[in-house]
PDB file of C-alpha atoms and ligand atoms in Angstrom:
ATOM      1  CA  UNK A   9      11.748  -5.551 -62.536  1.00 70.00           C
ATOM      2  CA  UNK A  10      13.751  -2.629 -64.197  1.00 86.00           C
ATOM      3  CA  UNK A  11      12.176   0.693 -65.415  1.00 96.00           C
ATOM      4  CA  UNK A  12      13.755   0.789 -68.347  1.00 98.00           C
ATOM      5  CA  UNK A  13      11.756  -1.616 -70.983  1.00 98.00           C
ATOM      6  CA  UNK A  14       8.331   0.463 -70.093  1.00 98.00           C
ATOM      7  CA  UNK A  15       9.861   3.776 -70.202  1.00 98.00           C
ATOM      8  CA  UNK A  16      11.718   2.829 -73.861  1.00 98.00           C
ATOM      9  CA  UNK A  17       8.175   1.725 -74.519  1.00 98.00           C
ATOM     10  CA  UNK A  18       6.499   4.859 -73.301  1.00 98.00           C
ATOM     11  CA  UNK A  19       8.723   7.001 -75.425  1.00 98.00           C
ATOM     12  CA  UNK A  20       8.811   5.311 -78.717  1.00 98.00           C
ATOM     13  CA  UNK A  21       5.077   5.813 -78.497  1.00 98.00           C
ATOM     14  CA  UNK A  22       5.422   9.240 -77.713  1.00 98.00           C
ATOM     15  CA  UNK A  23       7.727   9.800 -80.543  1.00 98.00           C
ATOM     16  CA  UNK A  24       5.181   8.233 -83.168  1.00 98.00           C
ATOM     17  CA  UNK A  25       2.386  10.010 -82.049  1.00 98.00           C
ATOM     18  CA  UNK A  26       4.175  13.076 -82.151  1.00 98.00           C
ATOM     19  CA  UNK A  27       5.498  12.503 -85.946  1.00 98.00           C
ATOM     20  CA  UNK A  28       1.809  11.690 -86.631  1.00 98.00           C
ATOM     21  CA  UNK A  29       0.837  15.068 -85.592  1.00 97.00           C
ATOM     22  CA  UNK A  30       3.721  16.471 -87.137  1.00 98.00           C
ATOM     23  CA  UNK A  31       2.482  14.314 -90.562  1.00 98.00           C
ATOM     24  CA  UNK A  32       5.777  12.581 -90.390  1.00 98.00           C
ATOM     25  CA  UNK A  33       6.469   9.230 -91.226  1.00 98.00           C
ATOM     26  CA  UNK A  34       7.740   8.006 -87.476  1.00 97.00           C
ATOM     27  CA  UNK A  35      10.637   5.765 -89.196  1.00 97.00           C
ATOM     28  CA  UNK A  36      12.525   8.292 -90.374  1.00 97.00           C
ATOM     29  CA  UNK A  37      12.949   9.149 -86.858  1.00 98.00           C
ATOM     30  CA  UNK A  38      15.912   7.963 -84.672  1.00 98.00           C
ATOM     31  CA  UNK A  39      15.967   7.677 -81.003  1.00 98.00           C
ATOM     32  CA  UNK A  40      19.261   7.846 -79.534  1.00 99.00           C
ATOM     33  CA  UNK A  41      19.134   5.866 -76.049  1.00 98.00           C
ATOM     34  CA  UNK A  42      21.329   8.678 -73.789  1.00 98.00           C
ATOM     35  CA  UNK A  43      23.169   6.002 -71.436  1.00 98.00           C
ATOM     36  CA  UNK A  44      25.888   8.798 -70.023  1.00 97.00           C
ATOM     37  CA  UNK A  45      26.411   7.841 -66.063  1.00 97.00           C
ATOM     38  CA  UNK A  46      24.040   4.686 -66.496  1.00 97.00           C
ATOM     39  CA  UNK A  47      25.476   1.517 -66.268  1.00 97.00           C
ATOM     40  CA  UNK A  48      26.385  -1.576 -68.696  1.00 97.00           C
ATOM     41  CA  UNK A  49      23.455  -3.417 -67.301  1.00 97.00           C
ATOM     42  CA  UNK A  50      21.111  -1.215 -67.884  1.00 97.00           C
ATOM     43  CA  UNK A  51      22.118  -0.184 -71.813  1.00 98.00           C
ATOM     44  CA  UNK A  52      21.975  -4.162 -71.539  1.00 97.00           C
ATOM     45  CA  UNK A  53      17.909  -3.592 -70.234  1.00 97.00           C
ATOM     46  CA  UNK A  54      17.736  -1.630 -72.553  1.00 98.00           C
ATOM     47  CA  UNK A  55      19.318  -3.684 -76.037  1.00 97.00           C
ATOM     48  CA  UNK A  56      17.115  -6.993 -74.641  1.00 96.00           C
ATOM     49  CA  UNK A  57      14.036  -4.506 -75.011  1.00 97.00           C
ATOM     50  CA  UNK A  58      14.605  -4.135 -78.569  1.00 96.00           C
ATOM     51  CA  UNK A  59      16.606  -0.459 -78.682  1.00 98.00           C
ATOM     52  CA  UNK A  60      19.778  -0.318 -80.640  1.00 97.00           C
ATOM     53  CA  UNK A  61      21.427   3.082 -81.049  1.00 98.00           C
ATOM     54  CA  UNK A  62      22.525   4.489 -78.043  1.00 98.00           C
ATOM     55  CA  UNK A  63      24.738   8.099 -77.248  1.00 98.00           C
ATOM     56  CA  UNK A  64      27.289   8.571 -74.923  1.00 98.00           C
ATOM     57  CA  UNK A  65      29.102  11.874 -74.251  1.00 97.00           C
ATOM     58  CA  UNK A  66      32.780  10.894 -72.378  1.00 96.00           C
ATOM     59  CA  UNK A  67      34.677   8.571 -74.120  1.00 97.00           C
ATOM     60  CA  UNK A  68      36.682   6.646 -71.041  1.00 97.00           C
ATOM     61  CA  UNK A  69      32.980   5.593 -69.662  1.00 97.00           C
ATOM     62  CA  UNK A  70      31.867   5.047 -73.329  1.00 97.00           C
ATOM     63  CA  UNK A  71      34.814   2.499 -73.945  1.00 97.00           C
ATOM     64  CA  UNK A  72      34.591   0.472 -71.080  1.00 96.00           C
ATOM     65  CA  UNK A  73      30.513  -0.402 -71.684  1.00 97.00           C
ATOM     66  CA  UNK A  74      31.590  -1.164 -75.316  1.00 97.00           C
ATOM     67  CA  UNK A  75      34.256  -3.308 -74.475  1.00 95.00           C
ATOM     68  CA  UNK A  76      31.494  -5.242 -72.066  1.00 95.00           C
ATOM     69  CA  UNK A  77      28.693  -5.363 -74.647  1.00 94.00           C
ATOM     70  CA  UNK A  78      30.015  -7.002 -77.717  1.00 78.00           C
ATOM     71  CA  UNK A  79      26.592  -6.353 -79.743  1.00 79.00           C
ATOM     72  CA  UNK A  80      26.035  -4.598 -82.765  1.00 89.00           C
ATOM     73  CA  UNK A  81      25.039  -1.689 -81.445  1.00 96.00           C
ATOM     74  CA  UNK A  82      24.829   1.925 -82.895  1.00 98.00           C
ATOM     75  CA  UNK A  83      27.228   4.649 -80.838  1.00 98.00           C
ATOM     76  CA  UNK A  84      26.706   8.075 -81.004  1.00 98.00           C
ATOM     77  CA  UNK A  85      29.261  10.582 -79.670  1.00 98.00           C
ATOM     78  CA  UNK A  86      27.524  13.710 -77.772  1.00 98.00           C
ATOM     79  CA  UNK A  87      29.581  15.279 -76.030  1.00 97.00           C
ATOM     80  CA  UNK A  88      31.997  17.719 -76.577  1.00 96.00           C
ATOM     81  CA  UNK A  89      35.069  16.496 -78.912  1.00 97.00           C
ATOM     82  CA  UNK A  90      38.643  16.757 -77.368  1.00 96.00           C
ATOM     83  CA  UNK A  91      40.679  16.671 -80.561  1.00 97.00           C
ATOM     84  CA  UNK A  92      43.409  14.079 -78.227  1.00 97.00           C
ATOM     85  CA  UNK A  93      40.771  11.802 -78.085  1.00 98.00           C
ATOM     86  CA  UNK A  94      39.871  11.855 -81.919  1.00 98.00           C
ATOM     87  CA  UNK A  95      41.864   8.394 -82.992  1.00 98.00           C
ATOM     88  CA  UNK A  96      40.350   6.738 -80.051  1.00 98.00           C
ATOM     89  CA  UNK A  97      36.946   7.844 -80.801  1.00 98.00           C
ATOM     90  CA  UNK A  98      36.719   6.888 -84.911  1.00 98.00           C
ATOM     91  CA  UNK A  99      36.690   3.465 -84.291  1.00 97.00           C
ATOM     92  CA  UNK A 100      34.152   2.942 -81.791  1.00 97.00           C
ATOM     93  CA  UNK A 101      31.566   5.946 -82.829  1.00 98.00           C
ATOM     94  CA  UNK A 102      30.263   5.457 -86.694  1.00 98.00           C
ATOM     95  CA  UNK A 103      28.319   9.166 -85.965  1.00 98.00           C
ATOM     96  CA  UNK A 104      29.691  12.305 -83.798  1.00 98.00           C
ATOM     97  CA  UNK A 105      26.942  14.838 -82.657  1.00 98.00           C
ATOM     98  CA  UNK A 106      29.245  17.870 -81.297  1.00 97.00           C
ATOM     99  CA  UNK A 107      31.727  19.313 -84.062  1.00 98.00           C
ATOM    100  CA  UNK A 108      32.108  22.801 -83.038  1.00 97.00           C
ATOM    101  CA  UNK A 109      34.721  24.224 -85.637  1.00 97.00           C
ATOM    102  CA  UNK A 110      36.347  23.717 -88.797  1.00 98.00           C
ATOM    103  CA  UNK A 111      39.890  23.082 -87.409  1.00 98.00           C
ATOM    104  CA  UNK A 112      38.061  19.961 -85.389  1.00 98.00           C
ATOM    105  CA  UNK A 113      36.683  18.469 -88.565  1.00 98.00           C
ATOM    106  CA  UNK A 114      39.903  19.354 -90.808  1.00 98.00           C
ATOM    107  CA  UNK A 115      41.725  17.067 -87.902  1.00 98.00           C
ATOM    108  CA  UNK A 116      38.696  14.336 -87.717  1.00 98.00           C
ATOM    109  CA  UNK A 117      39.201  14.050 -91.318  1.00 98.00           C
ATOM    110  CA  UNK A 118      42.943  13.697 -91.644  1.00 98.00           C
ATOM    111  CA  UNK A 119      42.521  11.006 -88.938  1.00 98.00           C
ATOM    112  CA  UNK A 120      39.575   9.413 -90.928  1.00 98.00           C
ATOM    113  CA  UNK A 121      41.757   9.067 -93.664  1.00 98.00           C
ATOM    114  CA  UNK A 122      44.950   8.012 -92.196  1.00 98.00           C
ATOM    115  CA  UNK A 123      42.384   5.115 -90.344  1.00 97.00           C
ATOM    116  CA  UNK A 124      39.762   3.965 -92.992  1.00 97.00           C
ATOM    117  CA  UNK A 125      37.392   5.329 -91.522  1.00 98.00           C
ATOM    118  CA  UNK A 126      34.191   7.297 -92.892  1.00 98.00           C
ATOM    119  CA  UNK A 127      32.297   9.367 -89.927  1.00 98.00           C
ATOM    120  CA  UNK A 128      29.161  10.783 -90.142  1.00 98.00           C
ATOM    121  CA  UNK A 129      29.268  14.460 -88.436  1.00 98.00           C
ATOM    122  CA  UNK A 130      26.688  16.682 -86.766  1.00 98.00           C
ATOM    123  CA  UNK A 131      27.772  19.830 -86.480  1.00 98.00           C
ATOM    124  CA  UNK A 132      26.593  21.936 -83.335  1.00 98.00           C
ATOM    125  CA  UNK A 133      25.042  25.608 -83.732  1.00 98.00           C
ATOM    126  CA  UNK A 134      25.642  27.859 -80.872  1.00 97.00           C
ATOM    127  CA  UNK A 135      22.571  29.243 -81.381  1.00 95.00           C
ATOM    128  CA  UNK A 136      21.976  32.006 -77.741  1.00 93.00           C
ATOM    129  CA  UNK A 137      25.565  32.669 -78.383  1.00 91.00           C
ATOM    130  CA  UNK A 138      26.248  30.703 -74.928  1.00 88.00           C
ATOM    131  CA  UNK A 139      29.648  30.914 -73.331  1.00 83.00           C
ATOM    132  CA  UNK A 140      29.382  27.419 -71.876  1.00 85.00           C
ATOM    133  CA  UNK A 141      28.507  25.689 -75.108  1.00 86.00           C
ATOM    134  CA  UNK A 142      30.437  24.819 -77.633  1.00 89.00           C
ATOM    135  CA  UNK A 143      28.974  25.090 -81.440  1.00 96.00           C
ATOM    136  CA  UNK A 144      29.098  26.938 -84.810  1.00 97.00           C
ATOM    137  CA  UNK A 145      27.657  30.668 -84.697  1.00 96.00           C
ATOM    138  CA  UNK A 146      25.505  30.679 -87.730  1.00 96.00           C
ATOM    139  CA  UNK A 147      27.243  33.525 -89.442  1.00 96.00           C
ATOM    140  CA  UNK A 148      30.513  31.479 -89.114  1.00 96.00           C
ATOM    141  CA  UNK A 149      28.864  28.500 -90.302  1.00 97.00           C
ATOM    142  CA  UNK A 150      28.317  30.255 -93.794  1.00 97.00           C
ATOM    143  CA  UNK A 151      31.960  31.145 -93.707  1.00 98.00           C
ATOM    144  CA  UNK A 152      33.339  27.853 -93.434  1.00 98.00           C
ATOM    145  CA  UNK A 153      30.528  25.820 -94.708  1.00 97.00           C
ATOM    146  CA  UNK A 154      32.040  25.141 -98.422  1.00 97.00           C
ATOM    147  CA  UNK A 155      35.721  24.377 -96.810  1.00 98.00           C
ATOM    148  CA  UNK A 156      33.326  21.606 -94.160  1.00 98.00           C
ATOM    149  CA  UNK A 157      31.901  20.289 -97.314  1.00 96.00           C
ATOM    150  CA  UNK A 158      34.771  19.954 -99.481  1.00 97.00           C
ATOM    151  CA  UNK A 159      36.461  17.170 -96.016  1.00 98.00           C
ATOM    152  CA  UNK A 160      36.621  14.053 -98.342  1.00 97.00           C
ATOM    153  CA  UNK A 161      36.821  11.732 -95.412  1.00 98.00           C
ATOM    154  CA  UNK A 162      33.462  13.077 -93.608  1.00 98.00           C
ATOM    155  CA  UNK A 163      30.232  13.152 -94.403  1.00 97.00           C
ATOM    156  CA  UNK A 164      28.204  16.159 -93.081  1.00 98.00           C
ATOM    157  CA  UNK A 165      24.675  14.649 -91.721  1.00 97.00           C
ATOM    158  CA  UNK A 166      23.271  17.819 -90.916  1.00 98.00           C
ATOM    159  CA  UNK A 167      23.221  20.150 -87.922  1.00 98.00           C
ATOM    160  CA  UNK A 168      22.632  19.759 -84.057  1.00 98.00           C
ATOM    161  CA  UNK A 169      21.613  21.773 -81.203  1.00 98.00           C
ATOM    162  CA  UNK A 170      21.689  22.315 -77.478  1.00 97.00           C
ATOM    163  CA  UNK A 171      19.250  25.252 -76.644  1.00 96.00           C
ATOM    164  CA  UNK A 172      19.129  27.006 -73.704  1.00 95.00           C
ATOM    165  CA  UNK A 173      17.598  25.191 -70.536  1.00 92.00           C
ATOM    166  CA  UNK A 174      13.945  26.110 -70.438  1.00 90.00           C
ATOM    167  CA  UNK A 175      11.263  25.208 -67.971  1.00 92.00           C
ATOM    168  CA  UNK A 176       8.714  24.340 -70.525  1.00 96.00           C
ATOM    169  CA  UNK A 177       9.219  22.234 -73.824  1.00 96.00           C
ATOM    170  CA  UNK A 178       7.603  25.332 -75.874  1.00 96.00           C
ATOM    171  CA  UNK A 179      10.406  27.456 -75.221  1.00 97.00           C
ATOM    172  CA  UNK A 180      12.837  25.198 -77.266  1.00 97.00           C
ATOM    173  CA  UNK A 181      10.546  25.520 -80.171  1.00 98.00           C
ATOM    174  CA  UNK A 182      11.974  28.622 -81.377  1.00 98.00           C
ATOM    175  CA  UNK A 183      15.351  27.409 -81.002  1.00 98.00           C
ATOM    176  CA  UNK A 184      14.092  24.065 -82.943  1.00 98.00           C
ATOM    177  CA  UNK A 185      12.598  25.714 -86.037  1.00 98.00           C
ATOM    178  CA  UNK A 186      15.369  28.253 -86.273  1.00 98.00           C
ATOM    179  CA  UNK A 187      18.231  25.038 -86.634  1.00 98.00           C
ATOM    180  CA  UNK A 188      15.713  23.458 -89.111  1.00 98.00           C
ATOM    181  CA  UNK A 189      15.475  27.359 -91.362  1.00 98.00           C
ATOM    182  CA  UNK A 190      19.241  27.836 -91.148  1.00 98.00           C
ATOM    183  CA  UNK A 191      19.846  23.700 -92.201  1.00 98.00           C
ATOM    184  CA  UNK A 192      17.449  24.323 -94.995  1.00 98.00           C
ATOM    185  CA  UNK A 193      18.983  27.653 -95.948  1.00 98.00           C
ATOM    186  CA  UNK A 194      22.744  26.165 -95.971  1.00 98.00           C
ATOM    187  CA  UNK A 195      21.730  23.388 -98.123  1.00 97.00           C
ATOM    188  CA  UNK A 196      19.748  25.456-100.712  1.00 97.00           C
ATOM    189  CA  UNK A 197      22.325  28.028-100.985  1.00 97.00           C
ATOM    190  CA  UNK A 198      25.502  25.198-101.143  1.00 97.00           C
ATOM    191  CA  UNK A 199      23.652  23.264-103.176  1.00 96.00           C
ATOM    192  CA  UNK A 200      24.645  20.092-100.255  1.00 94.00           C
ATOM    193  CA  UNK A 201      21.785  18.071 -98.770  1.00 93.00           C
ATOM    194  CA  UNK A 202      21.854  18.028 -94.598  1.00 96.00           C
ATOM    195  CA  UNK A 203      19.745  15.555 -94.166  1.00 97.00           C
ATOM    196  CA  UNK A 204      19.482  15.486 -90.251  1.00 98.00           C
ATOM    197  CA  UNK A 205      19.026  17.010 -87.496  1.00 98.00           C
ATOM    198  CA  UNK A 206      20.281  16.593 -83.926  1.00 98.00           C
ATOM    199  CA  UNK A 207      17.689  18.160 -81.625  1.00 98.00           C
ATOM    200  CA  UNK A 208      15.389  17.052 -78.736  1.00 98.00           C
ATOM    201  CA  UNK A 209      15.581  15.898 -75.057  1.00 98.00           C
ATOM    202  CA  UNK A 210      14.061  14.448 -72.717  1.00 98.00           C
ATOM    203  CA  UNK A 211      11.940  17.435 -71.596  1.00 97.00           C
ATOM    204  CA  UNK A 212      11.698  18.551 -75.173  1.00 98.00           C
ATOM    205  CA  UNK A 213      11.882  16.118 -77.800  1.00 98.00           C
ATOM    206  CA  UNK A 214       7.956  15.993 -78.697  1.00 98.00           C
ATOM    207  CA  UNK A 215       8.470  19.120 -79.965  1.00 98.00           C
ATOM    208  CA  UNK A 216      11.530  18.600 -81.530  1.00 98.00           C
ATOM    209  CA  UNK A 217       9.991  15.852 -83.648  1.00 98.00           C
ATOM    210  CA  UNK A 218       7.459  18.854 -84.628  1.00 98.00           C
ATOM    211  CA  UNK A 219      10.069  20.894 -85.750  1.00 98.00           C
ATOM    212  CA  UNK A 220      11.708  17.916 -88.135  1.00 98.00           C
ATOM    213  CA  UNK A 221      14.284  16.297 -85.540  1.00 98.00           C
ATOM    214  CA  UNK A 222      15.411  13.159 -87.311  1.00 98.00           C
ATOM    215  CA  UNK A 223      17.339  12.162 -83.942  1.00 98.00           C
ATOM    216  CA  UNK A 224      16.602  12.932 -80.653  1.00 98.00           C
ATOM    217  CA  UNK A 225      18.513  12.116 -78.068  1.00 98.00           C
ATOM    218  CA  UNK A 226      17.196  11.097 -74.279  1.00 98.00           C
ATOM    219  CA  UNK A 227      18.381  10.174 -71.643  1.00 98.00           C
ATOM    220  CA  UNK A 228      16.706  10.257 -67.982  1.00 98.00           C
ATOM    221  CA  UNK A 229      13.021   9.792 -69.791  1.00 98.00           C
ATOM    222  CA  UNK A 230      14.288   6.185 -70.422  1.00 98.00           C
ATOM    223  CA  UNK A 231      17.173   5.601 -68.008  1.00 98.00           C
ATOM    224  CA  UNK A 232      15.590   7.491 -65.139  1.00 97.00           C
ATOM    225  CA  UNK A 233      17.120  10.214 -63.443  1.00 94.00           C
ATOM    226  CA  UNK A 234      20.970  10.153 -63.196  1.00 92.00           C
ATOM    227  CA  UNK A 235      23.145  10.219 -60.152  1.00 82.00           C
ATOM    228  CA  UNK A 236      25.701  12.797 -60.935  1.00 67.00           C
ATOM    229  CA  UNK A 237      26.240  15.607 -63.175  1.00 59.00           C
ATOM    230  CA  UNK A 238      28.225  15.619 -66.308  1.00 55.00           C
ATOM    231  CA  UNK A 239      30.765  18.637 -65.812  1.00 52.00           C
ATOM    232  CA  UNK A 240      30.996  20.814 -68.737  1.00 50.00           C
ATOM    233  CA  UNK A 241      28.753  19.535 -71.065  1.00 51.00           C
ATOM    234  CA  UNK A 242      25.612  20.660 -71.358  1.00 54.00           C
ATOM    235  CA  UNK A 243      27.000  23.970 -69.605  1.00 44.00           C
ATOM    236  CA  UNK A 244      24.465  25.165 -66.787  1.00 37.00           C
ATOM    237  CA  UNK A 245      21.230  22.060 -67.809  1.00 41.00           C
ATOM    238  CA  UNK A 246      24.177  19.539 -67.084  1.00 37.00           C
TER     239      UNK A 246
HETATM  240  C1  PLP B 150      22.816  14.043 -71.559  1.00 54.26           C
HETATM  241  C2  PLP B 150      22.545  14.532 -72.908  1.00 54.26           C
HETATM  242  C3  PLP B 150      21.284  14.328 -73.505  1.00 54.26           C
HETATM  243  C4  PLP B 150      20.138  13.619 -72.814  1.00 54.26           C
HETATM  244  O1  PLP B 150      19.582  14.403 -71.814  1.00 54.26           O
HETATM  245  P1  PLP B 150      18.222  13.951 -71.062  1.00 54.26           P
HETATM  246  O2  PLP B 150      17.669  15.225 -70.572  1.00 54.26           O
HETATM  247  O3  PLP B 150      18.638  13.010 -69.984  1.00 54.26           O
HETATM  248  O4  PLP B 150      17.340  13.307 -72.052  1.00 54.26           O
HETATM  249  C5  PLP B 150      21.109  14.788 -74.792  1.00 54.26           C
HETATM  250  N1  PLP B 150      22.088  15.423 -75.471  1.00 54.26           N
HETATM  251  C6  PLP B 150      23.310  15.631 -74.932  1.00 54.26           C
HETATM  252  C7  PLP B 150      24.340  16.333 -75.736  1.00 54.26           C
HETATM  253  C8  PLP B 150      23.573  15.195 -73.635  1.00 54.26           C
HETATM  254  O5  PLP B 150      24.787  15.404 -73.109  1.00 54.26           O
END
């Protein structure tokens, strides 16, 4: 018997009861099923126990459990964007979670446009000013904003964030309710709605929900714990 259908289980119901504390209305709440380094059969455990958007962060391991899986499923991009890899990533990702600068989404909209296609784009906030992340710095972010927004190709779903790796979900609070003030500060002052935000792991993602995460993404609270690191992406938490 696999994990994986209790543990979805087990954190569905800890996302509801955290948007009832929150008084949110748990539906407007996505949970992206992390499947990075786990295989085909178990994003297959995982479909059969009724989950349906899933995120993957490297796009060679992405592609070959797409090409297996043939359902309708919902694929999220999370890791970091190599602008080479743009056209082959359109296609088989309707949403991208990491766009860390305006030259990337000027190029991810030409490419949208030249394909037909119409992606929905998070874009990352380097919020600790981390070397090993990539992501907006928030002053920058008001610089380019109204040149992001103007991309006729894209749609701009609203912001996402990596904090820094903390020992204790509280710690990413702060980090969580200062992407939601800077999200609701961009949109008032552009006059753009960013509907979403792209913030909450495994260790964290209760209080992510608290903060107004509309998508969280996790991975080993579902999948269990994974075999090998990711290089690169999640800089020293990988
Ligand atoms: C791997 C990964 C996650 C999921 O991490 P877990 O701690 O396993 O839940 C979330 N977001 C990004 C960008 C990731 O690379």
């Amino acid at each position: 018997m696999s994990h994986i259908p209790f543990q979805l289980r087990e954190v569905q119901r800890r996302i509801s009861s955290a948007a009832e504390k929150a008084k949110r209305d748990p539906s407007t709440i996505t949970l992206i099923a992390v499947s990075k380094t786990f295989s085909t059969e178990d994003v297959q455990r995982a479909i059969d126990a009724g989950q349906s958007c899933f995120g993957e962060s490297r796009f060679q391991e992405a592609a070959l459990k797409i090409a297996d899986l043939r359902s309708s499923i919902d694929w999220h991009f999370i890791g970091r964007v190599q602008r080479n890899k743009v056209r082959k990533i359109l296609p088989l990702f309707p949403t991208i979670h990491a766009i860390d600068s305006l030259k990337l989404s000027e190029y991810v909209n030409s490419i949208a446009k030249e394909c037909g296609f119409a992606p929905k784009l998070f874009l990352q906030v380097d919020q600790a000013n981390e070397e090993t992340k990539g992501g907006f710095q928030p002053d920058e972010l008001y610089r380019v904003f109204g040149d992001l927004a103007a991309l006729s190709h894209i749609s701009i779903a609203g912001l996402m964030t990596i904090p820094p790796a903390a020992e204790h979900s509280e710690d990413s609070r702060c980090w969580f309710a200062d992407l939601r003030r800077l999200r609701d500060d961009l949109s008032q002052k552009f006059s753009i709605p960013l509907p979403h935000l792209s913030m909450g792991m495994s260790g964290d993602y209760e209080v992510a929900i608290e903060e107004g995460a509309t998508h969280v993404r996790v991975g080993s609270s579902i999948f269990g714990k994974r075999a090998y690191h990711v290089e690169g992406e999640l800089g020293s938490i990988a």
